[in-house]
XYZ file of C-alpha atoms in Angstrom:
491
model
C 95.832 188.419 34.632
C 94.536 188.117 38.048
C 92.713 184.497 36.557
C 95.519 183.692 35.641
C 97.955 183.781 38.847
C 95.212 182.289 41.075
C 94.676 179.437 38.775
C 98.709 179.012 38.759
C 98.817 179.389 42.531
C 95.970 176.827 42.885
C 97.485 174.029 40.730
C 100.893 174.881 42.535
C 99.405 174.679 46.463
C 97.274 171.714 45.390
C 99.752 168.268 46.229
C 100.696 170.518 49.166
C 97.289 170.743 50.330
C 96.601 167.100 49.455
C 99.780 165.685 51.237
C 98.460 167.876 54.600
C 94.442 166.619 54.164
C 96.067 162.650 54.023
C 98.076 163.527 56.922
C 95.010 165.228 58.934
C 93.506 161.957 57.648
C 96.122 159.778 59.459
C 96.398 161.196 62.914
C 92.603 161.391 62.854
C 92.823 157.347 62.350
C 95.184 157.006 64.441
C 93.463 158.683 67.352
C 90.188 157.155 66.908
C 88.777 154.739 69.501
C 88.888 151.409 68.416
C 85.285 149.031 68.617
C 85.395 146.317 70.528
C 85.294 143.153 68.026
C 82.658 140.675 68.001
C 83.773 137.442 69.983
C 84.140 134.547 67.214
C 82.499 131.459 67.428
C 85.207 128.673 67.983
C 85.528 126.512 64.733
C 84.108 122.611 64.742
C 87.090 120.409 64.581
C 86.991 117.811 61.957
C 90.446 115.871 62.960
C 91.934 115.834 65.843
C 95.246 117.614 66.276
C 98.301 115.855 65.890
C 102.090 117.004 67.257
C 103.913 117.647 64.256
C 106.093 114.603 62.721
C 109.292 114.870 62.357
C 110.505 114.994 58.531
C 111.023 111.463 58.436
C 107.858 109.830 59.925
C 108.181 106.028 61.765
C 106.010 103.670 61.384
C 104.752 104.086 64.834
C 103.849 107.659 64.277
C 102.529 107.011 60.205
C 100.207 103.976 62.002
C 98.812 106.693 64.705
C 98.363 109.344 62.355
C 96.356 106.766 60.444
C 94.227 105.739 63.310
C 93.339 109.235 64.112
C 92.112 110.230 61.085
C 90.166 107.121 60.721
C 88.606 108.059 64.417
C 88.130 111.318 62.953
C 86.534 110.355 59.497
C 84.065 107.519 61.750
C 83.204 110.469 63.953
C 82.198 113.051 61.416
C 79.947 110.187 59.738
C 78.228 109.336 63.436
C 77.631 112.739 63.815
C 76.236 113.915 61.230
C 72.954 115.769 61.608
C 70.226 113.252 61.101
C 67.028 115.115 62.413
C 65.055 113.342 65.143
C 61.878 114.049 66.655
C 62.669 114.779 69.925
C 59.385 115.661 71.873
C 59.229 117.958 75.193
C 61.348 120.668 75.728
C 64.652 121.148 75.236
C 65.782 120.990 79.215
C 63.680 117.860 78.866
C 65.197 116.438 76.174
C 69.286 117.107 77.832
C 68.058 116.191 81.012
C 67.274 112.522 79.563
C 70.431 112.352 77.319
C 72.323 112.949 80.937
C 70.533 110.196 82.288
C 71.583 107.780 79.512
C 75.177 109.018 79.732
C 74.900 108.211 83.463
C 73.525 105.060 82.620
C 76.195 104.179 80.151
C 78.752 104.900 82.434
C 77.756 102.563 85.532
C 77.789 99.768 83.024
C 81.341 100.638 81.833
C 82.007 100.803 85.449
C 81.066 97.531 86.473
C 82.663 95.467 83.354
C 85.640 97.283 83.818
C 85.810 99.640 80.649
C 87.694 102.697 81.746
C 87.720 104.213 78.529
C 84.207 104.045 78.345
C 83.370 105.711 81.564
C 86.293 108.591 80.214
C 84.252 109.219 76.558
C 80.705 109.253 79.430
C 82.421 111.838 81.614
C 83.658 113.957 78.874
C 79.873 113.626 77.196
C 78.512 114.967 80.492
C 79.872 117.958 79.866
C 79.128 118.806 76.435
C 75.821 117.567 77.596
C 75.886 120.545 80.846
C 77.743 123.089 78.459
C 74.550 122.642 76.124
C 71.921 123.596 78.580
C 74.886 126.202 79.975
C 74.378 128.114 76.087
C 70.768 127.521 75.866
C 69.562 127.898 79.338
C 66.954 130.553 77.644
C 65.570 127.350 75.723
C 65.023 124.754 78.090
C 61.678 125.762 78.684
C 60.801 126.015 75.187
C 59.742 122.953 72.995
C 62.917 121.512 71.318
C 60.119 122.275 67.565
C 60.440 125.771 68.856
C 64.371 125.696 68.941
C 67.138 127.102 66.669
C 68.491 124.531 63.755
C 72.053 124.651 65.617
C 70.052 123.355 68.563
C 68.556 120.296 66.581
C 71.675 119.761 65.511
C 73.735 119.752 68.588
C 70.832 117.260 70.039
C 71.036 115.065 66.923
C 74.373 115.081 67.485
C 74.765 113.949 71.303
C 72.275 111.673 70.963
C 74.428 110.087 67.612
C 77.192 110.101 70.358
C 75.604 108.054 73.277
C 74.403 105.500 70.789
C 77.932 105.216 70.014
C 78.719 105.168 73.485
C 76.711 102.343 74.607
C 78.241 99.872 71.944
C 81.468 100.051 73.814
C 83.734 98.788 71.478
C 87.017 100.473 70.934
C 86.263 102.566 67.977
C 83.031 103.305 68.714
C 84.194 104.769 72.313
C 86.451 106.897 70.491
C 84.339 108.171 68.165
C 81.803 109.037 71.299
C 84.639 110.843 72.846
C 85.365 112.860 69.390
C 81.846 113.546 69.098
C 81.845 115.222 72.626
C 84.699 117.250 72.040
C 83.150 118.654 68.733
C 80.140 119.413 70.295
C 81.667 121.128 73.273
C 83.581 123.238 70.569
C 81.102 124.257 68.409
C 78.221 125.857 70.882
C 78.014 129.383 70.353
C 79.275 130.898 73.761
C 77.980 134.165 74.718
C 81.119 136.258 75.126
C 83.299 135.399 78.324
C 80.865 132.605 79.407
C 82.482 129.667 81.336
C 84.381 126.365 79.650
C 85.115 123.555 81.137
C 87.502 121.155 79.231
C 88.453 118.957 81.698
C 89.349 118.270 85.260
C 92.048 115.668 86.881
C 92.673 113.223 88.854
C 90.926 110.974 86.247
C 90.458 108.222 88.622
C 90.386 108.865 92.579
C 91.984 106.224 95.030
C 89.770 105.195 98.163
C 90.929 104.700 101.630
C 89.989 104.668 104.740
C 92.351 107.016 106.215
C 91.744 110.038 105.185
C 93.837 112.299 102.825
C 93.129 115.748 101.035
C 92.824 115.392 97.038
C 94.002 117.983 94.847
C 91.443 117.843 91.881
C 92.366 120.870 88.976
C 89.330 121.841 86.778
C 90.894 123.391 83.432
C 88.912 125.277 80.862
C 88.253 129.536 80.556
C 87.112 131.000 83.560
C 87.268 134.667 82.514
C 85.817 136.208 85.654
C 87.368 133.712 88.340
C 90.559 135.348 89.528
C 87.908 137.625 91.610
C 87.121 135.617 95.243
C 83.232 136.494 94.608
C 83.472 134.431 91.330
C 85.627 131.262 92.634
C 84.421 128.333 91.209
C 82.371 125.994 93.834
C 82.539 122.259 94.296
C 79.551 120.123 95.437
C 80.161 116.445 96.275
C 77.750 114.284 98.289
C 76.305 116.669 100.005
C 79.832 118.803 100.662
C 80.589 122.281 98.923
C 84.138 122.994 98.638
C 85.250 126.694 97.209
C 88.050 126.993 95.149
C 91.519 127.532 96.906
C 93.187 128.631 94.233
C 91.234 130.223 90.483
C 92.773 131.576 87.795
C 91.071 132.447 84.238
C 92.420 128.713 83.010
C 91.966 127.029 86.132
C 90.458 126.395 89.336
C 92.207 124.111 92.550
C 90.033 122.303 95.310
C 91.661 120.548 98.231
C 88.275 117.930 98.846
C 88.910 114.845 101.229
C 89.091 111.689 99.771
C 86.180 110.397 102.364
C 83.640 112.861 101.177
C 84.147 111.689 97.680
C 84.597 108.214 98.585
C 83.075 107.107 101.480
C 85.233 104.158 103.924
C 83.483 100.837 102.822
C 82.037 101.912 99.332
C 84.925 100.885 97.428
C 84.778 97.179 96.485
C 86.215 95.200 93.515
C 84.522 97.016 91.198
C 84.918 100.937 89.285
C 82.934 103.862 90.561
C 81.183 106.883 89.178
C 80.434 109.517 91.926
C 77.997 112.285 90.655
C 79.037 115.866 91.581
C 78.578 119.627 90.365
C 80.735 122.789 89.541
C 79.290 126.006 89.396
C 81.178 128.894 88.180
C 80.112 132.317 88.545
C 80.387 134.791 85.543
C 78.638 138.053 84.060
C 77.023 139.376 81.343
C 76.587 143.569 80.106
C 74.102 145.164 78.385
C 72.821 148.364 77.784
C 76.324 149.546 76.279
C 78.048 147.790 79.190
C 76.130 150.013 81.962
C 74.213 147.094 83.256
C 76.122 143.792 84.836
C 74.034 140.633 85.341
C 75.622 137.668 87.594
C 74.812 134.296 86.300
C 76.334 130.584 87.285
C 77.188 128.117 84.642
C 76.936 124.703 86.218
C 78.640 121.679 85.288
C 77.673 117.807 85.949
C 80.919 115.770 86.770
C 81.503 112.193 86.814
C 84.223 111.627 89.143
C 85.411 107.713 89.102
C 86.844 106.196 91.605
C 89.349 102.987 92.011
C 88.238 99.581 93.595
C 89.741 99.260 97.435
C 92.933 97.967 96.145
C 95.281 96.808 93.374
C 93.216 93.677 92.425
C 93.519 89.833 93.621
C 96.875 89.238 94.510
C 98.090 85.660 95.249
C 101.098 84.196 96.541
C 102.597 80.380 95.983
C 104.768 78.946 98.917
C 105.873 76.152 96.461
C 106.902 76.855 92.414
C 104.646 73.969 91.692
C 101.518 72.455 92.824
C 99.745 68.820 92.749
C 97.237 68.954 89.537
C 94.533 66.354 89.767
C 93.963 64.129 86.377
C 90.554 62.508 84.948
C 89.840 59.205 87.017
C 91.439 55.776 86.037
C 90.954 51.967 86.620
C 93.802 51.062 88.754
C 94.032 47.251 89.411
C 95.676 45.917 91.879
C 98.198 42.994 92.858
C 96.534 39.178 93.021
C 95.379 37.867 96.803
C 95.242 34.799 97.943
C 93.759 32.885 100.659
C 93.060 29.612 101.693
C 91.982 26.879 104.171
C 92.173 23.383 104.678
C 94.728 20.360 104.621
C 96.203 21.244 100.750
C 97.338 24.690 102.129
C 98.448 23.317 105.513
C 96.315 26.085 107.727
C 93.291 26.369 109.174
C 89.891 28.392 109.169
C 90.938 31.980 108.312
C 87.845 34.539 109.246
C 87.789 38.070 108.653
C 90.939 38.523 107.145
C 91.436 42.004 105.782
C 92.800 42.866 102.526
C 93.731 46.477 101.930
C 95.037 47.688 98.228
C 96.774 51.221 98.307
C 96.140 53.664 95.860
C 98.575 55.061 93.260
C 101.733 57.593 94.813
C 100.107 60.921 94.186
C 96.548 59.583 93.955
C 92.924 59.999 95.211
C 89.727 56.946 95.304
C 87.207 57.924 94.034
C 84.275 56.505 96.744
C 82.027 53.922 95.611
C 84.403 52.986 92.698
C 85.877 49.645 93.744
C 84.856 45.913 92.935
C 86.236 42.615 94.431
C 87.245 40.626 91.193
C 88.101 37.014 91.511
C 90.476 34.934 89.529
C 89.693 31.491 90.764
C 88.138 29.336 93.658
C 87.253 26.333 95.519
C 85.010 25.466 98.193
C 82.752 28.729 99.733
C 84.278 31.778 101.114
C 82.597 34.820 102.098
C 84.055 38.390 101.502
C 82.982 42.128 103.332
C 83.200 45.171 101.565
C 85.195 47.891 104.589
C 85.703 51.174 102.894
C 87.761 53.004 100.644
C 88.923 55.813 102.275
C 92.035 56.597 103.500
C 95.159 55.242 102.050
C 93.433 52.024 100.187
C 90.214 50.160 99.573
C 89.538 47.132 102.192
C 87.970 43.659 102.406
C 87.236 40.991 104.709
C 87.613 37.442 103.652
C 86.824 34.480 105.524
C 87.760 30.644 104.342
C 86.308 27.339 106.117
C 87.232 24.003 105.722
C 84.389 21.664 105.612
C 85.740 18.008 106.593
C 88.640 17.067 104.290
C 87.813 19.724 102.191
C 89.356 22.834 101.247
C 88.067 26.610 100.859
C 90.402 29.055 98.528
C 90.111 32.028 96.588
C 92.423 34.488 94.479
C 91.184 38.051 93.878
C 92.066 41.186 93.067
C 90.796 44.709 94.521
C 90.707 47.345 91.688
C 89.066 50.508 91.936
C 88.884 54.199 90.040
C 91.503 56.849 91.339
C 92.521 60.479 90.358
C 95.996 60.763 90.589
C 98.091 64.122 90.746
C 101.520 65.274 89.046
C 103.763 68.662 89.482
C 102.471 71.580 87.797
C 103.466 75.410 88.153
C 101.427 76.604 91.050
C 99.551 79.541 90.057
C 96.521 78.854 92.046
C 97.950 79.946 95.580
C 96.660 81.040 98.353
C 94.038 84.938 97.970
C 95.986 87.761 99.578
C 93.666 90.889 100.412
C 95.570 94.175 100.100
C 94.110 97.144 99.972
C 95.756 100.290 98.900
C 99.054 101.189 101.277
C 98.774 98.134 103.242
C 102.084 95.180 103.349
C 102.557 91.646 103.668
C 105.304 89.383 104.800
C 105.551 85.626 103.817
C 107.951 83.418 105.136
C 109.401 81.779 101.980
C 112.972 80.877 100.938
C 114.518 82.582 97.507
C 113.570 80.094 94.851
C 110.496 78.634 96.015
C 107.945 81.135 95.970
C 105.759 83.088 93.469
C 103.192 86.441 93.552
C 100.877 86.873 91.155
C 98.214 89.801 90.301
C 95.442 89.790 88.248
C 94.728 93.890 88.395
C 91.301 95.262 88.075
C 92.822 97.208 84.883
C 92.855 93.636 83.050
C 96.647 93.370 83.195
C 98.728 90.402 85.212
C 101.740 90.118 86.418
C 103.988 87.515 87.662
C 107.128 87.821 90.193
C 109.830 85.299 91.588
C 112.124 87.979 92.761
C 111.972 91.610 93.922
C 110.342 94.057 91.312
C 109.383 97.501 91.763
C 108.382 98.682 88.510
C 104.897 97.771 88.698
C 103.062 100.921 89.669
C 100.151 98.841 91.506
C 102.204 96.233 93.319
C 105.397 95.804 94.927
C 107.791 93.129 95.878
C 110.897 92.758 98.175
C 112.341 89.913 99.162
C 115.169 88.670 101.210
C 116.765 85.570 101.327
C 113.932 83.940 103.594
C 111.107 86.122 103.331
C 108.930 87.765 101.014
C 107.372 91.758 101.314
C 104.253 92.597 99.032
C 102.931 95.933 99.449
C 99.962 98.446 97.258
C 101.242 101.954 97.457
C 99.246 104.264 99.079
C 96.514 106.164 97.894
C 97.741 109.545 97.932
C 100.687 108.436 95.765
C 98.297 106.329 92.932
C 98.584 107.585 89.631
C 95.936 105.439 87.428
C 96.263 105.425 83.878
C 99.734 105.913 84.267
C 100.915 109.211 82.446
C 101.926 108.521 78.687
């Protein structure tokens, strides 16, 4: 009997005693520590992201959509792994790569490809944040290295190649490669990125002016003053004035960038370095280890103004033509008793040339029609406004001396054109011009060093690298000044 009421009391306590276990089981959960998780490795992008189109796509967004993925697809194929047999070690092998980016760039500079240098600067740092992740490597023989080390080589060197072709789509896809590269190292947890860092282009000038240059990226340890990020251009170190964990702010001179009489006609590339302090724990987070993550930057600068401007007094100008045979008017001269005059000596026949028109030297010939008796003729010259000979007629007894002729010669001759020659204007950036020129009859032109031209008859301001006033008599041209260039112009 007494079996019998503990087994009924034990079936009967048992969902009570289950329902309180699960609950024990809960609050036990609940007040467990949680484990720190184990930092993810970012994911490779294989297409670049797009803004969301709208539900009814144009063809202007359908056609860049379209180009994208094509950059995307062209990129993925460049840079795939194609094993190479890189020989030295592996800071060896990045510190060449860096060379040929550098390289790369100065030649973009100096033919003008902006893009170009922009797909170079943003290799140079996929090329730095590479020896940043495997700075315990780049003593070691690349054979010696980790297969997502060959890789990331193969795949930077695929990228320069493409690079140094400099066409359109093969800058792109360098500047896709260097973005999937920079995205795909495996960062040790809170270790510096840099993405990237603006002004994109710096303006020269000879007065100086502080530049505010932002570097954005993840700077986890950098709101702390001991870990501000520092700057190092030509020789100057500049510490951050302002770091955050997404960005850091330097206030640098424009001279110590750009030194007063560097800037020509042409692009720059200025070599400089950030260095950002972080740390690393170990032993169960009891030991802290300071390290600095440097960066090398490629900081461009403009040429010393807009481009070559030019400015027309006159709407049209005097255009030269190929030479021509111009013939002119019949001469005559003569001497004796049938012409009723005497002995004429050293008589000088001039023909003009054409309205408009130019001899050419050496060109002319004395052609003669018909003659009697002896005459003698002297060649004078053909400059000025006609080509001139001397004639002299005798008579000889009862005789007579006569000749007609001709003077014909080659000339260029000019007509009106639009004048878009002009006379060279140097500006430089924040300096102004005035031309005294009545409304109607003048003309600016600018050929900028971006490629693009631009014409103007009137006042314009729209043009962010030139500007025009004008009043009705005189004519203002000015370059903005440096502080206030913003080159490309936002999109």
């Amino acid at each position: 009997m007494r079996f019998f009421r503990c087994c009924v009391r034990s079936i009967a306590f048992r969902p009570v005693a289950l329902l309180l276990f699960a609950s024990l089981a809960v609050a036990a959960r609940a007040q467990m520590p949680s484990m720190p998780s184990t930092p993810s490795v970012p994911s490779v992008p294989t297409v670049p992201t797009s803004p969301s189109a709208p539900s009814v796509p144009g063809a202007d967004q359908v056609d860049a959509v379209k180009q994208d993925a094509a950059a995307a697809k062209k990129a993925k194929e460049a840079m795939k792994s194609q094993p190479t047999s890189f020989t030295g070690t592996t800071g060896e092998v990045l510190t060449k790569l860096m060379q040929d980016v550098t390289a790369a760039v100065n030649t973009a500079a100096a033919n003008r490809k902006p893009a170009a240098m922009e797909a170079g600067r943003d290799l140079a740092l996929a090329i730095s944040s590479t020896q940043n992740v495997y700075d315990e490597d780049l003593k070691k023989p690349v054979a010696k290295g980790s297969n997502a080390l060959k890789t990331t080589l193969d795949q930077l060197q695929a990228a320069i190649k493409q690079l140094k072709t400099m066409t359109p789509e093969s800058v792109q896809v360098a500047s896709t490669g260097a973005e999937q590269v920079s995205n795909s190292l495996p960062y040790r947890e809170k270790e510096p990125k840099l993405s990237k860092f603006t002004p994109r282009f710096l303006v020269p000038s000879s007065d100086p002016y502080l530049v505010k240059m932002n570097f954005t990226g993840t700077f986890d340890f950098s709101t702390k003053p001991e870990f501000f990020p520092v700057l190092t251009v030509n020789g100057h170190t500049y510490k951050a004035v302002a770091s955050t964990m997404a960005s850091a702010e330097f206030a640098v001179p424009i001279t110590d960038i750009l030194a007063p009489g560097t800037a020509g006609s042409a692009l720059l590339a200025v070599p400089g370095t950030l260095k950002v302090p972080w740390q690393t724990s170990s032993m169960m987070g009891r030991k802290h280890s300071t390290r600095d993550d440097e960066f090398h930057l490629l900081l461009f600068g403009l040429p010393s103004g807009p481009g070559t401007v030019k400015f027309m007094s006159k709407s049209t100008r005097l255009a030269m033509g190929e030479p021509q045979r111009h013939t002119g008017q019949q001469f005559y001269q003569c001497s004796g008793r049938s012409c009723g005059k005497g002995d004429d000596i050293n008589h000088v026949w001039t023909e003009p040339h054409g309205e408009n028109c130019a001899i050419v030297p050496g060109s002319s010939t004395f052609d003669v029609s018909s003659s009697t008796g002896a005459y003698t003729k002297q060649f004078l010259g053909d400059g000025g406004d006609g080509v001139s000979y001397s004639v002299s007629t005798q008579r000889k007894g009862t005789g007579t001396s006569k000749v007609t002729f001709s003077i014909s010669f080659m000339e260029t001759c000019g007509k009106e054109v639009p004048n878009n020659v002009g006379d060279d204007v140097p500006l430089k950036w924040g300096e102004t011009k005035t031309f005294n020129a009545a409304a109607g009859t003048w003309r600016v032109s600018m050929d900028a060093f971006d490629g693009t031209h631009g014409e103007f008859t009137q006042a314009d301001s729209s043009n962010p690298l030139l500007k025009v006033a004008a009043t009705p008599d005189a004519v203002t041209i000015s370059a903005p000044s440096p502080a206030s260039v913003v080159w490309p112009a936002p999109q």
